[in-house]
Amino acid sequence: MTQTFRLENGGLINRDKKLSFKFNGKTYYGYEGDTLASALIANGVHLVGRSFKYHRPRGFFGAGVDEPYAIVQLYRNNETEPNIKATEQELFEGLEAKSVNCWPSVNFDIGAINNFLKIFLPAGFYYKTFMWPKSFWYRVYEPFIRKAAGLGVASTKHDKERYEHKYEYCDLLIAGSGPSGLASAYAAAKNGARVILAEDKPRFGGSLLTNDVNIGNQSGEDWANSIIAELKEMPNVVVKNRSQVFGYYDHNMLVMSEKVSDHLPKTKKYHPKQRLWYIRAKEVLISSGSIERPLVFGNNDTPGVMLSSAAKEYLKVYGVLVGKNPLVFTNNDSGYETAIEFKKNGINPIILDSRINPQSEIINEAINLGINIKFSYVVVAAQGYKKVNSADIAKISDDKKQLGTVENIKCDCICVSGFWTPTIHLASQSGNKTKFKEEIDAFVPGTSKQNETTLGAANGIFTLEETLKDSFTAGQDLSKKITNNDNKISFPNVVEKKSSQHDKFWCVPLPEGKNYKRFLDFQNDVSVSDIEIALKEGYRSIEHVKRYTTLGMATDQGKTSNLNGLQLVSDIENKVVPAVGHTTFRPPYTPISIGAIVGREVGKHSKPTRKSPMHSWHEKNNAVFVDAGVWLRPRYYKQGNETLFEASKREAKNVRTNVGVCDVTTLGKIDIKGPDAAELLNRVYTNAWLKLPVGKARYGVMLREDGIVMDDGTTTRISENHYHMTTTTAQAANVLSHLEYYLQLVWPELNVNVVSTTEQWAGAAIAGPKSRQLLEKLFPNNDVSNEGLPFMGYMESDLFGVKARIFRISFSGELAYEVNVESDNGNFMWEKIIELGKEFQVQPYGTEALSTLRIEMGHVAGSELDGRTIPYDTSLDGLVSKKKDFIGKRSLNREAFTSEDRQKIVGVVPLDKKTSIPEGSHLVKDAKAPLPNKKLGHISASCWSVEHDNPFSLAILKDGKNMIGEKLFVMSPLKNKVIPVEIVSSHYVDPKGERVRS
Amino acid sequence: MLHIKCPYCGMRSQNEFSYGGDASVKRPELNKEISDQEWDSFVYNRKSLRGKHLELWQHLSGCRQWIKVERDTATHEIFNTYKADEEIS
Ligand SMILES: [Zn+2]
């Protein structure tokens, strides 16, 4: 099929490069520089989808970001993307697209039956229809709605494309490259300001590409091209096309989405598909232009009814006719420009102008060209189902209330112009309280809220000369403030045709006996009668009317519908538009893909990965890793076909019988120095710290001010005024902030400095009855006997020429040590331990065995210190000093914290000594009690005790202190398990702590 | 995203900071007898003001200093920032 609606000449497309593409399975041709929309129209395709509610046929309404209809499912490089506007998607070789929202096909759509059952789908139809009976919702209504409604289909595949984020600072960010954007950018750039000029379309120039104007003896288009060419050469200017500034956030932070590769058949290697720019601008110039308003009449959603500015753009930019027998329906001079453009290309349009007898330069030109113009005429209704084939027209009385005799005239498209709506979204997002401008029947920005200035059509200025003057001045003045340069630019001579006043008329009354649907919102199918119903039902606030009728809530966010909706509400309510007010503009201005928002922070890039210096050793020795916060830690070291359970049991058992070594580099470490260091520790920890001697470690617990346990760990006194604190892996960052908070804000008189040294030290825990023998081999020159290095002792040493710190601390219930060396020597230390430990059957153990060992000795960890427990609950109350004050102490007097039956940690053993107990299960008295069964406590951690060779768990249990010996049930409805258990002491191994001191 | 002037480092993006709540809250002195009500007020009770608010922020990914920020909670306007020990007029 040939492009029968393509003109022989003209347009900005590249006719030398023909492209083939598929729409709904059929192959068509277009040119490089086309959008999918212009290429389809060139091929005479006007039916592209179905409407959301009534499944009425949908064509094209606009030519850009405001498009409410032409939304397609796009296929590109074996991927699919839903809800792409055909008016924005640039054509590329091999593009494939399909209609959405129609089933089984766009030509025969079962959902269109809704159109004839419209009595069931009035305003608020979601709220009314699907509410009752309740059981119908998930069985009948929801599956029906899911099938029939909704737009495109998201891909279920992993998105292999790459999306980038970029952070940028500039003096002036200019959104939109029409006349005001170009003029202000040029003036600011000449003053040496750092400028970013953003244009959402592929071509720069905005309205200059389609308007018949002359600047400095050049056409608008040539002037735009020369300015852009000059700007691109300037080092202080960034010029970006295909880039939409979609959000204006606090403190002049704007976000822009750049479509880097969407116009190509395939993203180039090392290129992103899209790039999101976070721009902090000193000044923001909003030159986003305006969008033409529709006129409202019967069946005004029929394919072939479109904005007159869009028809002109298809002609001038793409060389495409939207129809060969056009009718132009207008209330202002803009429609004439479109008609004149048709006429110049050999097409005979008819103009219907609602005005009585308007006079202007443009109208005279149309008259001189011999165009058929009917004043005081309106379109009553469009006729034709899948495409306009004629229009019912009538004369309208001067008061716009009475229609004359309705006559039918043939036409194949109706180009409508209801005047212009400034695009004020960005200004409004910045916090600018917009104001209603009577002369243009639309809102414009009011007083600037942030550093934003709105120019040109976006500011309700519709003459080129005034726009350019304002914009040169704004660009010059704002840049002068920043750069102190003052380059004057000579103002070019501007030639444009003068317009006359538009008609304050936008909605054609219904002819007698007819009940045509007159649409306001074209994507959500909201008609005049829907608004009327909502108001009759008592909705008054425009925000409520919007939500009840869904006006302006579609993916186009009402770019073409909001103002007409407001006009209607104010007409019915007998109010003026500003009293009704407009709904809130929120970012994004236009839909942004989730991929762009997420950027590169996906998969393993979603957070940093920290590895210990011994990581490659673990890898070489078959470690299976687990995420521990941002760290990767060995969970177990797999031997042969071992399972996790078998391996961790072997590793834990080896610690209890021989000796094991565990990488504890991830533990948080904080270096504390200063004459008041002991005083700080004494205030931060619950126990006493003032008398800890040099060379000794102590276990400590710290609370939040509300009495809840925050963290635990050991702190060692390295020298007189120097301490080494350890924290849990998870709380390391919080504890440092906590200390800094008290030192800087609460007790600045304390002379102490704290700094994180987590990454400076590599740590190895050596645990087991043979650990001392291994230590003697590692440090032959030191006395590591029980007397030389007693429990909780510390010494500094030398590990074959490497500086080392030795702590005698234990979290496994066994005789144990922790050795630290500087990170660079971590691997050296580790290999020495493995090498010299061979004769003592040393084995590395991972976090799973580490958990087993700590659970069966009843040492609490993160799963018990869960932000809900106080020292008593976790049996740490022995560490709470009665004598001194400390952070959180006062809260421990709270009634709930001191009650007799307060929860407490206990051990749990299944009666059959076999069944494993799922973590998170509940403890109940009677497994057969009716639901909801009263919960007495929960299982916080479970393991297979290697000491007793049976399952063992820790639990936080109500009145735990008096429950030892009781028989209860563990219930896990998730795992469908009921396990009879006995409550025992939480210290299941060596309850007197003799081993660690041996 | 807010743009906060750290008194030590200059203008920085909000994502370098962490919020620390009302800066006017004073921790009761250690070892001082205090009523349940007073303690309860200190630990839990905060006014959720609309308007000018003096608040704490920590320049976490910068100099790690806790600073005071005078900010309008409704408009997000920042009037001034201070070092922790700076006199506020
Ligand atoms: Zn700082």
Short mmCIF file of N, CA, C and O and ligand atoms in Angstrom, two decimals, chain B residues 6-10 12 16-17 59 62-65 67, ligand 1:
data_model
loop_
_atom_site.label_atom_id
_atom_site.label_comp_id
_atom_site.label_asym_id
_atom_site.label_seq_id
_atom_site.Cartn_x
_atom_site.Cartn_y
_atom_site.Cartn_z
N CYS B 6 25.63 22.75 54.62
CA CYS B 6 26.36 22.28 55.79
C CYS B 6 27.31 23.41 56.20
O CYS B 6 28.05 23.91 55.36
N PRO B 7 27.29 23.81 57.48
CA PRO B 7 28.16 24.92 57.90
C PRO B 7 29.65 24.59 57.71
O PRO B 7 30.49 25.48 57.73
N TYR B 8 29.96 23.31 57.54
CA TYR B 8 31.37 22.91 57.37
C TYR B 8 31.71 22.68 55.91
O TYR B 8 32.83 22.94 55.47
N CYS B 9 30.77 22.15 55.12
CA CYS B 9 31.08 21.69 53.76
C CYS B 9 30.43 22.51 52.66
O CYS B 9 30.77 22.35 51.49
N GLY B 10 29.44 23.32 52.98
CA GLY B 10 28.75 24.08 51.93
C GLY B 10 27.48 23.39 51.46
O GLY B 10 27.00 22.46 52.11
N ARG B 12 24.98 21.02 49.93
CA ARG B 12 25.01 19.59 49.57
C ARG B 12 23.58 19.08 49.42
O ARG B 12 22.66 19.60 50.01
N GLU B 16 22.87 13.25 51.16
CA GLU B 16 24.08 13.06 51.97
C GLU B 16 23.78 13.16 53.46
O GLU B 16 24.66 12.92 54.28
N PHE B 17 22.55 13.55 53.80
CA PHE B 17 22.21 13.82 55.20
C PHE B 17 21.23 12.79 55.73
O PHE B 17 20.53 12.12 54.98
N HIS B 59 25.32 15.26 58.71
CA HIS B 59 25.94 15.18 57.38
C HIS B 59 26.69 13.85 57.26
O HIS B 59 27.91 13.78 57.31
N GLY B 62 29.23 13.05 54.59
CA GLY B 62 30.15 14.17 54.40
C GLY B 62 31.05 14.25 55.62
O GLY B 62 31.81 13.33 55.90
N CYS B 63 30.90 15.35 56.38
CA CYS B 63 31.80 15.58 57.51
C CYS B 63 31.32 14.89 58.78
O CYS B 63 31.98 14.96 59.81
N ARG B 64 30.17 14.26 58.76
CA ARG B 64 29.57 13.52 59.87
C ARG B 64 29.19 14.42 61.04
O ARG B 64 28.91 13.93 62.14
N GLN B 65 29.12 15.72 60.81
CA GLN B 65 28.70 16.60 61.89
C GLN B 65 27.18 16.66 61.99
O GLN B 65 26.49 16.65 60.99
N ILE B 67 24.16 18.93 62.57
CA ILE B 67 23.95 20.37 62.41
C ILE B 67 22.48 20.71 62.69
O ILE B 67 21.63 19.82 62.77
ZN ZN C 1 29.44 18.67 56.24
#
